[in-house]
Tab-separated table of C-alpha atoms in Angstrom:
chain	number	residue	atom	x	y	z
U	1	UNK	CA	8.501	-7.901	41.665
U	2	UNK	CA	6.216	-9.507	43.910
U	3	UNK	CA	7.744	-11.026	46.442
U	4	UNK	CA	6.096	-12.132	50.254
U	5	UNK	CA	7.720	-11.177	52.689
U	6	UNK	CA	7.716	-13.348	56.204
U	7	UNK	CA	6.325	-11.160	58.824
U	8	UNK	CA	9.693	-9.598	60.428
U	9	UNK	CA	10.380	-10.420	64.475
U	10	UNK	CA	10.725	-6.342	65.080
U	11	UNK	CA	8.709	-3.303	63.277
U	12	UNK	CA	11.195	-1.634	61.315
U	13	UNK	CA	10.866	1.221	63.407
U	14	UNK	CA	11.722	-0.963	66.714
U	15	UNK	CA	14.656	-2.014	64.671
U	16	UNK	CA	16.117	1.605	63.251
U	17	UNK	CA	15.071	3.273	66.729
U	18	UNK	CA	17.277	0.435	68.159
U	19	UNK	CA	19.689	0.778	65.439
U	20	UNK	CA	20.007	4.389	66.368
U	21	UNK	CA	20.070	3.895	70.537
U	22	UNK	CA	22.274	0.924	70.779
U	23	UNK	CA	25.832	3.150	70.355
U	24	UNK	CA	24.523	4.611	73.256
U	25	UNK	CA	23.313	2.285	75.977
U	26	UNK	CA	26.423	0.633	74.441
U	27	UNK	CA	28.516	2.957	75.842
U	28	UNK	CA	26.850	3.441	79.257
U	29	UNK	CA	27.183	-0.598	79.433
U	30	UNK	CA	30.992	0.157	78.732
U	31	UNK	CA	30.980	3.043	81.556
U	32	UNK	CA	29.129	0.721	83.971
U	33	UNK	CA	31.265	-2.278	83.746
U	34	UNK	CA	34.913	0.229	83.423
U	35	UNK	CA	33.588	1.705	86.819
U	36	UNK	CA	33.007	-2.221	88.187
U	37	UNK	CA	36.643	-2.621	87.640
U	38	UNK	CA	38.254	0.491	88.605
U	39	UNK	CA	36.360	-0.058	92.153
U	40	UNK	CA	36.956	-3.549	92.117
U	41	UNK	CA	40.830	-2.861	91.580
U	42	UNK	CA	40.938	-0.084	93.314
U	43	UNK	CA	39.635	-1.789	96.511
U	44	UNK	CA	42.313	-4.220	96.607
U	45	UNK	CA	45.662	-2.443	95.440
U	46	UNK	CA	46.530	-1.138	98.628
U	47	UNK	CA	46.847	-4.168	100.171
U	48	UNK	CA	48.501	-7.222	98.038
U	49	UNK	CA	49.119	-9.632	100.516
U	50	UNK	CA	45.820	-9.345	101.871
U	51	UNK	CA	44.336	-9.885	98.022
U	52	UNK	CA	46.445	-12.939	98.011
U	53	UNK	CA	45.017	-14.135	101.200
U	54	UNK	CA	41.252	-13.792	100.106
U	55	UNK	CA	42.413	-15.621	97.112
U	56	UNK	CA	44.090	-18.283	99.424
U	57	UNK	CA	40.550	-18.163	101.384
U	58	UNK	CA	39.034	-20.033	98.197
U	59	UNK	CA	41.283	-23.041	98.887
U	60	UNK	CA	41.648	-24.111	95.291
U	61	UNK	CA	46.044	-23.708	94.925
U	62	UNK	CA	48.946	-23.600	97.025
U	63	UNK	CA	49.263	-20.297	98.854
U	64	UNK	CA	52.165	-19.593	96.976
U	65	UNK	CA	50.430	-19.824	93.799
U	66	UNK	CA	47.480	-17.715	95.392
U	67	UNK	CA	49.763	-14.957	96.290
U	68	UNK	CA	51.297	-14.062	92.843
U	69	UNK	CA	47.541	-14.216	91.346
U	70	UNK	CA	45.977	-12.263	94.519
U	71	UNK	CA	48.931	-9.609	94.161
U	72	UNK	CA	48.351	-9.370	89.750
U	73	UNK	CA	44.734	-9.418	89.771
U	74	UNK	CA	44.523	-6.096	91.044
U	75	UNK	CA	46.418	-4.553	88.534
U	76	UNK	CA	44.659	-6.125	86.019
U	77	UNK	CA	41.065	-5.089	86.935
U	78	UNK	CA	42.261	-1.640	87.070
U	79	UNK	CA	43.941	-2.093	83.459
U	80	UNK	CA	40.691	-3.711	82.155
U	81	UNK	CA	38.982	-0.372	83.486
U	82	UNK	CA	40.923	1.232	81.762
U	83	UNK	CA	40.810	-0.009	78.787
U	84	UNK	CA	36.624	-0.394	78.999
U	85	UNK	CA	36.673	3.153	80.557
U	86	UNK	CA	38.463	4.865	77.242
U	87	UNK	CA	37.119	2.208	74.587
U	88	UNK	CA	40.081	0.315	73.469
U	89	UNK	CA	40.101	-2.750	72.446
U	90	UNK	CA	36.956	-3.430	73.248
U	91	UNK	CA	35.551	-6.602	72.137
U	92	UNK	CA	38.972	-7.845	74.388
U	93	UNK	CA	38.322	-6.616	77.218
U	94	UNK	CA	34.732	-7.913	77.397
U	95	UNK	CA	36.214	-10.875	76.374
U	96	UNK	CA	38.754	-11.003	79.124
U	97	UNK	CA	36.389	-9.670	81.691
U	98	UNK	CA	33.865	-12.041	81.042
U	99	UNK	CA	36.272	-14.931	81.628
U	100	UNK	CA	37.713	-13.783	85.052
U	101	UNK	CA	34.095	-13.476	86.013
U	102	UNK	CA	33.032	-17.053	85.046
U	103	UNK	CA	36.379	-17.914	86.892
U	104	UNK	CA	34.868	-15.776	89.985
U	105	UNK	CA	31.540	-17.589	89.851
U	106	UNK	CA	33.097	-20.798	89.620
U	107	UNK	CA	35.218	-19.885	92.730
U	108	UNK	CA	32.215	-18.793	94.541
U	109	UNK	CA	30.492	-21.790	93.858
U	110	UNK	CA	32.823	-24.243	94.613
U	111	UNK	CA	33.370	-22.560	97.839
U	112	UNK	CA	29.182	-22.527	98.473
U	113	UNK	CA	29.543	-26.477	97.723
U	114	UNK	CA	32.067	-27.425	99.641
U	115	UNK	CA	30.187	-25.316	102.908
U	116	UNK	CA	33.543	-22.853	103.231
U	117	UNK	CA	32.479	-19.456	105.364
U	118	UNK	CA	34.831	-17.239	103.155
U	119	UNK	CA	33.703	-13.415	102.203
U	120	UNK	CA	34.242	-13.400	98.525
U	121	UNK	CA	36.974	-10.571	98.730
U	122	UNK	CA	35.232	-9.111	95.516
U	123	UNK	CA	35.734	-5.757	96.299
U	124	UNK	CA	38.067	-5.494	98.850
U	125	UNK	CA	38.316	-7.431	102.373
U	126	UNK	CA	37.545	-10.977	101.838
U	127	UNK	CA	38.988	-14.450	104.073
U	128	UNK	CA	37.312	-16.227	106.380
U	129	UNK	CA	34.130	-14.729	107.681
U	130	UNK	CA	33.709	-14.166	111.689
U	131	UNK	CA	31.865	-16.464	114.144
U	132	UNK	CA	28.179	-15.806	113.684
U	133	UNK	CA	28.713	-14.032	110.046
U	134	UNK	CA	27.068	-15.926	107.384
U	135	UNK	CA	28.254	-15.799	103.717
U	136	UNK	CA	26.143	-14.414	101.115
U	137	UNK	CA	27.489	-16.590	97.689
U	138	UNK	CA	23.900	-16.245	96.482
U	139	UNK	CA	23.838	-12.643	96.269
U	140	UNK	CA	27.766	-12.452	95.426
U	141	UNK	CA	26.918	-14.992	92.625
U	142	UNK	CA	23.481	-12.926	91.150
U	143	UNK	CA	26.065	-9.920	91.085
U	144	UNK	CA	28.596	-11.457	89.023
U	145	UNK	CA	26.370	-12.820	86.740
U	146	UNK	CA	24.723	-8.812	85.846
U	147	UNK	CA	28.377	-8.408	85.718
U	148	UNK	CA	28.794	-11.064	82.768
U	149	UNK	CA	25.860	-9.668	81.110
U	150	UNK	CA	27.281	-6.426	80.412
U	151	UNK	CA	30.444	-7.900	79.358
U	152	UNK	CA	28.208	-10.063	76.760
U	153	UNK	CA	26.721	-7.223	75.226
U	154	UNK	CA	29.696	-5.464	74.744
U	155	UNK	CA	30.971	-9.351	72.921
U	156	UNK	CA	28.348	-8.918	70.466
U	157	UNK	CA	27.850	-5.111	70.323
U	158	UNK	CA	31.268	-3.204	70.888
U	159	UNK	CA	31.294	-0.358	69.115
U	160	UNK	CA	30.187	2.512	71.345
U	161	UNK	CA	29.949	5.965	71.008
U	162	UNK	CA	32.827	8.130	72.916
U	163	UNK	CA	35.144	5.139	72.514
U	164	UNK	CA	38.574	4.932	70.945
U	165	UNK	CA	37.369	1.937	69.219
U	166	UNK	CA	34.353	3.994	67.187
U	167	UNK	CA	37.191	6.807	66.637
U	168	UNK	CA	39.592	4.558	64.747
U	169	UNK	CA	36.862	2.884	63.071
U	170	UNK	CA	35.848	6.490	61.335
U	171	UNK	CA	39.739	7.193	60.508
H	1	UNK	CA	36.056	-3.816	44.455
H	2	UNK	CA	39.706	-3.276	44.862
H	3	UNK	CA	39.161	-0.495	47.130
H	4	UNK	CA	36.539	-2.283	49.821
H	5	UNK	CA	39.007	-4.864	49.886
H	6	UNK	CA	42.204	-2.524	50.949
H	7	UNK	CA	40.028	-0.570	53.510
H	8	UNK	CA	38.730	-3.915	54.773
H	9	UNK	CA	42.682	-4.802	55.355
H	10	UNK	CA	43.195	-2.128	56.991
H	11	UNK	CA	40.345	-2.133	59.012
H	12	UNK	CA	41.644	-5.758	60.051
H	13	UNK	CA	45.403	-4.860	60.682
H	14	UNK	CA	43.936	-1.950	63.253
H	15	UNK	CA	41.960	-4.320	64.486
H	16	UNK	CA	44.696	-6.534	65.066
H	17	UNK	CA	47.448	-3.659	66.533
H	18	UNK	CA	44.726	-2.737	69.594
H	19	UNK	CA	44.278	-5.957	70.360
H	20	UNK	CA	47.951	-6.931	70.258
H	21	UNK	CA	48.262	-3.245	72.127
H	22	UNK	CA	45.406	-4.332	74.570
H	23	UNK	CA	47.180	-7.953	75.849
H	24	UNK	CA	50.277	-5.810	76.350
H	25	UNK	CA	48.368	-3.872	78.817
H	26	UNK	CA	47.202	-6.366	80.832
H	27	UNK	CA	49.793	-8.693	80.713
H	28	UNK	CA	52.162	-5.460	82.284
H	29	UNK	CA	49.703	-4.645	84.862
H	30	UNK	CA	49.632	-7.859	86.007
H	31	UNK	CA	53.294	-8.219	85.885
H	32	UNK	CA	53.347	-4.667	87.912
H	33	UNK	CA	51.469	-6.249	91.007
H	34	UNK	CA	53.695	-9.455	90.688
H	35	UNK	CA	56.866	-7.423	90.770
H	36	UNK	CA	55.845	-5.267	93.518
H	37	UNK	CA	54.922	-8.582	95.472
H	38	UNK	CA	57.896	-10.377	94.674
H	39	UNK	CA	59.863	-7.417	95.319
H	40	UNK	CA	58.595	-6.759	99.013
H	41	UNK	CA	59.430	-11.008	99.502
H	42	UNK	CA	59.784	-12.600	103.082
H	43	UNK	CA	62.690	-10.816	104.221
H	44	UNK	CA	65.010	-11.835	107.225
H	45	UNK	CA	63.211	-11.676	110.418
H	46	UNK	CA	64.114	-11.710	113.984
H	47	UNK	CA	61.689	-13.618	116.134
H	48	UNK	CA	61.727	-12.343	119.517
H	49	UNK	CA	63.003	-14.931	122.493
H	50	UNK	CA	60.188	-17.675	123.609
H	51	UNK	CA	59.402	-17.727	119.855
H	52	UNK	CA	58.556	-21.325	118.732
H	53	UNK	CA	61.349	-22.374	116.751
H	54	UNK	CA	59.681	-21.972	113.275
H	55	UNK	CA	59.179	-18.092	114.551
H	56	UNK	CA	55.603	-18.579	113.839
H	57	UNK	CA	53.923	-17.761	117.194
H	58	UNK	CA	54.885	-17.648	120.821
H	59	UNK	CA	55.004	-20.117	123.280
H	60	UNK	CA	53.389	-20.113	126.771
H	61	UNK	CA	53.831	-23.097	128.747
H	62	UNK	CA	54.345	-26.229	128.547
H	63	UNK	CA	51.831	-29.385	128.272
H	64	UNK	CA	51.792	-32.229	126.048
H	65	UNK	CA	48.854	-31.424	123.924
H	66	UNK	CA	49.887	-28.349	121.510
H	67	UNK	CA	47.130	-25.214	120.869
H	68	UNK	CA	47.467	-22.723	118.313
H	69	UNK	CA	45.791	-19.892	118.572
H	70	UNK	CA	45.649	-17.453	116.073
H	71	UNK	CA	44.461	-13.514	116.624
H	72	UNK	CA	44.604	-10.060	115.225
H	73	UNK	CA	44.108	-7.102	118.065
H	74	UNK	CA	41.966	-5.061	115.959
H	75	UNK	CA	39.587	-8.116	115.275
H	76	UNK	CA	36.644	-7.727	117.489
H	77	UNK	CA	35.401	-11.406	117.613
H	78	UNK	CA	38.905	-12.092	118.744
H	79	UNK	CA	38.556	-9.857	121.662
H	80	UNK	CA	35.621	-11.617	122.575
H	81	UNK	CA	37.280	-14.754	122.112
H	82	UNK	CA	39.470	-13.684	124.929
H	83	UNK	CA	37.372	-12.651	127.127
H	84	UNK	CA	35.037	-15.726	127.049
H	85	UNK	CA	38.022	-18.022	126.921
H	86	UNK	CA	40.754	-16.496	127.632
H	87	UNK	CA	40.653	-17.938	131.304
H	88	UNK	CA	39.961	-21.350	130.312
H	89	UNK	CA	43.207	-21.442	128.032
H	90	UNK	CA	45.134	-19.730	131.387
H	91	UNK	CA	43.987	-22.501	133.397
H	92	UNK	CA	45.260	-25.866	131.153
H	93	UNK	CA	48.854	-23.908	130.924
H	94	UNK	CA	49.064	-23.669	134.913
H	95	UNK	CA	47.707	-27.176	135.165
H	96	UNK	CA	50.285	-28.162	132.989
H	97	UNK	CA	48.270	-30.029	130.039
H	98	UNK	CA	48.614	-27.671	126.903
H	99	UNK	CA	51.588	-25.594	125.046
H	100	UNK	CA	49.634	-22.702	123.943
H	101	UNK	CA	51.278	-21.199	120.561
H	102	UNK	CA	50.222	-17.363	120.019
H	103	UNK	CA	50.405	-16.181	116.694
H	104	UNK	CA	49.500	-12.647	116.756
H	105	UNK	CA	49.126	-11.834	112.645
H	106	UNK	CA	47.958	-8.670	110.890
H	107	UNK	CA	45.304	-9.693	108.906
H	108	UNK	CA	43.253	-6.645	109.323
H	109	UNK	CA	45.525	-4.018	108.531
H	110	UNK	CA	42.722	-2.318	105.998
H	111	UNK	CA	40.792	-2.197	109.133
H	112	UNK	CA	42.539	0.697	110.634
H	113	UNK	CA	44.182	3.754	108.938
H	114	UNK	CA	47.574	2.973	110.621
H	115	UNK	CA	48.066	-0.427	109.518
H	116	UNK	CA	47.158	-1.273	113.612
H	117	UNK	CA	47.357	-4.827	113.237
H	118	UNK	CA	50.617	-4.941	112.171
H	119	UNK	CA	52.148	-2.116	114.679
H	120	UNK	CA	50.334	-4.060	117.548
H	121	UNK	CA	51.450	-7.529	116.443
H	122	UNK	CA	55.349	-5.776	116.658
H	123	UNK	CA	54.873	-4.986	119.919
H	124	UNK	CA	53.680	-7.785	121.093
H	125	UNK	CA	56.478	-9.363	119.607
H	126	UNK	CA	58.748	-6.580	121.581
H	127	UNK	CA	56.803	-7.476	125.084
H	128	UNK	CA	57.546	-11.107	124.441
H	129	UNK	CA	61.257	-9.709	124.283
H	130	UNK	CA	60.601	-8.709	127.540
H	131	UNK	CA	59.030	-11.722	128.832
H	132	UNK	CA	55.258	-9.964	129.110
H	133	UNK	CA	53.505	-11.273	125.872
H	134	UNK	CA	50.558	-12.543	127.776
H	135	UNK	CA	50.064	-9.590	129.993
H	136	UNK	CA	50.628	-7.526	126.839
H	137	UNK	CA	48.101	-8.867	125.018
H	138	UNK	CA	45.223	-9.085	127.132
H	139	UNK	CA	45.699	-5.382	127.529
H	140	UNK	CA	45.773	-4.450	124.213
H	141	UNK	CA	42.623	-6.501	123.844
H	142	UNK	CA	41.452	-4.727	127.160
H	143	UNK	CA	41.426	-1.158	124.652
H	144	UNK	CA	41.128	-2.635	121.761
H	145	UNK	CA	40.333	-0.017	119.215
H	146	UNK	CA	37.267	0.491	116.942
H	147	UNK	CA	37.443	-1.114	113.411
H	148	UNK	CA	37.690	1.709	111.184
H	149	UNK	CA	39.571	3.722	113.665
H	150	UNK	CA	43.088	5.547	113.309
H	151	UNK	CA	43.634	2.658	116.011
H	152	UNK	CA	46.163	3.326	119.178
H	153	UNK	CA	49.213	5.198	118.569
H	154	UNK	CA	52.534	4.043	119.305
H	155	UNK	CA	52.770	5.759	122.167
H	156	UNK	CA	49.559	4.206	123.378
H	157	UNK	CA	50.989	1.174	122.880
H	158	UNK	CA	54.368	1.869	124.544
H	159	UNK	CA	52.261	3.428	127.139
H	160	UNK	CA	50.173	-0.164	127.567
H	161	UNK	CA	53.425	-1.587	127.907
H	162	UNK	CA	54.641	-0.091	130.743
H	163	UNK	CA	51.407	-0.574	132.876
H	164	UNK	CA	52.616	-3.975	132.645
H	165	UNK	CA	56.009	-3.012	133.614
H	166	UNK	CA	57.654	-3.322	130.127
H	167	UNK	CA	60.511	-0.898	130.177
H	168	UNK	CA	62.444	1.656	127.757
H	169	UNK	CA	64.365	-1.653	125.946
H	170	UNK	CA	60.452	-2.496	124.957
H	171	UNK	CA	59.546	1.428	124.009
H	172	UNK	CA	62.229	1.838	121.655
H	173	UNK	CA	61.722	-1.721	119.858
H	174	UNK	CA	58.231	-0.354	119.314
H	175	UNK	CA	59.298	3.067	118.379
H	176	UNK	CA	62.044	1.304	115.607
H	177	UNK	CA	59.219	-1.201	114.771
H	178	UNK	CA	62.152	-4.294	115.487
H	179	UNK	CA	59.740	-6.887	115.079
H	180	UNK	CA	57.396	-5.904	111.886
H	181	UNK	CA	59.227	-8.444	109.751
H	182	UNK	CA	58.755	-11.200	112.386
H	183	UNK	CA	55.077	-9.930	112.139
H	184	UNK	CA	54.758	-10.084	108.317
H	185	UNK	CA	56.819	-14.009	108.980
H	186	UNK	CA	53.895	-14.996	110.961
H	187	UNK	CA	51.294	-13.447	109.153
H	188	UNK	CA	52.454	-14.930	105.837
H	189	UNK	CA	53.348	-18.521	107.483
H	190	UNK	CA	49.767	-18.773	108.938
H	191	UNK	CA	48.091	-18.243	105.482
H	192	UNK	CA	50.555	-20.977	104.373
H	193	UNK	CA	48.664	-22.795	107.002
H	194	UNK	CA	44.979	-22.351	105.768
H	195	UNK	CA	43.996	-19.649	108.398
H	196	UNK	CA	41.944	-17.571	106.350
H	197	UNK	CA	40.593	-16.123	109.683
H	198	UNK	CA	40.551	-14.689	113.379
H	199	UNK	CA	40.118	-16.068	116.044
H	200	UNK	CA	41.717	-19.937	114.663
H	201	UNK	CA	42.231	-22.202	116.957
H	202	UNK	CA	43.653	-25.231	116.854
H	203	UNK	CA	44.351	-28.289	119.337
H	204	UNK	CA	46.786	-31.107	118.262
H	205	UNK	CA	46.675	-29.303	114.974
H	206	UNK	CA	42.927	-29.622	114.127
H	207	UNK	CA	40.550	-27.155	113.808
H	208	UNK	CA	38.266	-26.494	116.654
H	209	UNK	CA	35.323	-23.926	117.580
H	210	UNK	CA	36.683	-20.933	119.666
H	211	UNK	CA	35.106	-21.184	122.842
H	212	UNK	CA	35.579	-23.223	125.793
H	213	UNK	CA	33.793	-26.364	125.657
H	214	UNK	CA	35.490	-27.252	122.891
H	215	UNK	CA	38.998	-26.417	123.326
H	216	UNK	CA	38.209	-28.397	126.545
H	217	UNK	CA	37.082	-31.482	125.241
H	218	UNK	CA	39.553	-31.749	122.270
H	219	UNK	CA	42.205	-31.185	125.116
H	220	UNK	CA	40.300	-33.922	126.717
């Protein structure tokens, strides 16, 4: 049969070299943004109350309401890790993770509009910042967002190798 | 093909049971940190005497026009704070025109490896027990310790104490920690108030810069 065939947007070897490399990268991705959370967790688990006060810093909800979030997101970061960091559930957790950090840049945002001084308590300290401390939302903000693109390529790509996920999926 | 379709099912219950698995996960851990939260609560408290009647702060003298001030003893700016305006704030409460509210809270407890802010804050609470808060605190903020530090011990602190003639009643409230809950009270009530930061102050409620012009001219 003769049949014309559109030019293709990749060379077929682009395409079955990236075929062959995406598992990979896919899991270093995984690693990257497991490791994001554990530190990000980590950071704030020994202190609750003063997570719930850098959460209070954003000024968005009572400070009661701030309190139970600031004192449950830590746990949750680490569990995300966790999850990311053995492959489980994958397509979730990017999910999940890719939500809190819209919700962060939103936060972030707001608090750049409205002129607050706040540290963004990302990993770790946060509140308001000292006299003659400047905030740094831009670069807080840039951060996220590489952030949210690892979480989107492990949306649309999340089987990895070394993953839980791949495991069952061979079973 | 009867066979694509049952490993396709299967492939989509798995699918299902990790997620299901996954939202179990998180929804525990977060439950975890609420439960620890809710577990640790705002105990009872003893405010020590010349507490303001909330417990939130102590009071030093007696003026119409209220200020709130609002410092941790590890935070360096706050130090400064005191130093620059310390004497201006001294001055209104001898010549009568302000109530000065101290809330000493332990924001910064990360900052040290011995949870200094709150330890200090206590005994402040104890030297206000034995009418010395104000010549307490300027000499912890006299050697205040090093963000980062281990901080002072508490027998640096008890120590400080008695160089302003605060006795063994003060050592051993230190020593028991008596007033760490009245700490955490104050600490957790001045969040509840939007402080998200050291040094706040505040005159007739409102929010002004920490220095001495204008804590003067919102005095007026």
């Amino acid at each position: 049969m003769n049949v014309t065939v559109a030019s293709p947007p990749v060379s077929p070897t682009f395409a079955r070299r990236w075929h062959a490399v995406r598992p990979w990268l896919g899991t270093l991705v995984r690693l990257g943004l497991a490791a994001v959370w554990i530190v990000a967790g980590g950071a704030k688990v020994g202190d609750l109350a003063a997570s719930g006060r850098a959460v209070n810093a954003y000024d968005v909800m009572p400070y009661d309401l701030a309190k139970a979030i600031g004192a449950a997101l830590p746990f949750v970061e680490l569990a995300l890790g966790v999850l990311l960091l053995v492959g489980l559930a994958t397509r979730l957790a990017a999910g999940v993770s890719a939500a809190l950090l819209v919700v962060f840049i939103a936060g972030i945002t707001q608090a750049w509009a409205r002129g607050l001084q706040i540290d963004c308590g990302c990993f770790g300290s946060g509140g308001q910042l000292a006299a003659g401390q400047s905030p740094s939302y831009g670069p807080e903000i840039l951060r996220d967002l590489g952030f949210l693109a690892l979480a989107g390529f492990l949306l649309i790509w999340p089987l990895t190798r070394l993953s839980i996920d791949s495991w069952l999926e061979k079973k | 093909m009867v066979r694509d379709q049952i490993a396709r099912e299967r492939r989509r219950s798995r699918a299902l049971w990790t997620s299901i698995a996954a939202v179990a996960v998180l929804v525990i851990a977060g439950l975890i940190g609420w439960g620890v939260v809710s577990s640790q609560g705002s105990g009872s408290y003893t405010a020590p005497p010349g507490a303001v009647e909330n417990g939130t702060g102590v009071k030093v003298g007696g003026g119409p026009v209220t200020i709130d001030v609002y410092e941790d003893f590890i935070c360096p700016a706050c130090r400064q704070f005191e130093q620059q305006s310390g004497g201006t704030i001294d001055q209104l409460v001898s010549e009568g025109k302000v109530t000065v509210v101290y809330h000493p809270v332990a924001f910064l407890d990360r900052a040290s490896s011995t949870d200094y802010s709150t330890r200090a804050s206590a005994a402040s609470g104890a030297a206000a027990e034995g009418g010395k808060f104000r010549e307490y605190a300027k000499a912890l903020f006299a050697q205040q310790p090093a963000e980062g530090s281990a901080g002072l011990s508490d027998d640096q602190l008890i120590q400080i104490g008695r160089s302003v003639g605060l006795g063994d009643a003060f050592a051993q409230a230190v020593r028991d920690g008596k007033y760490k809950p009245w700490t955490a009270h104050v600490t957790d009530e001045a969040s509840g108030d939007r402080v998200n930061g050291t040094p706040t102050v505040r005159v007739g409620g409102k929010d002004v810069q920490p220095s001495s012009q204008a804590i003067l001219a919102a005095v007026g």
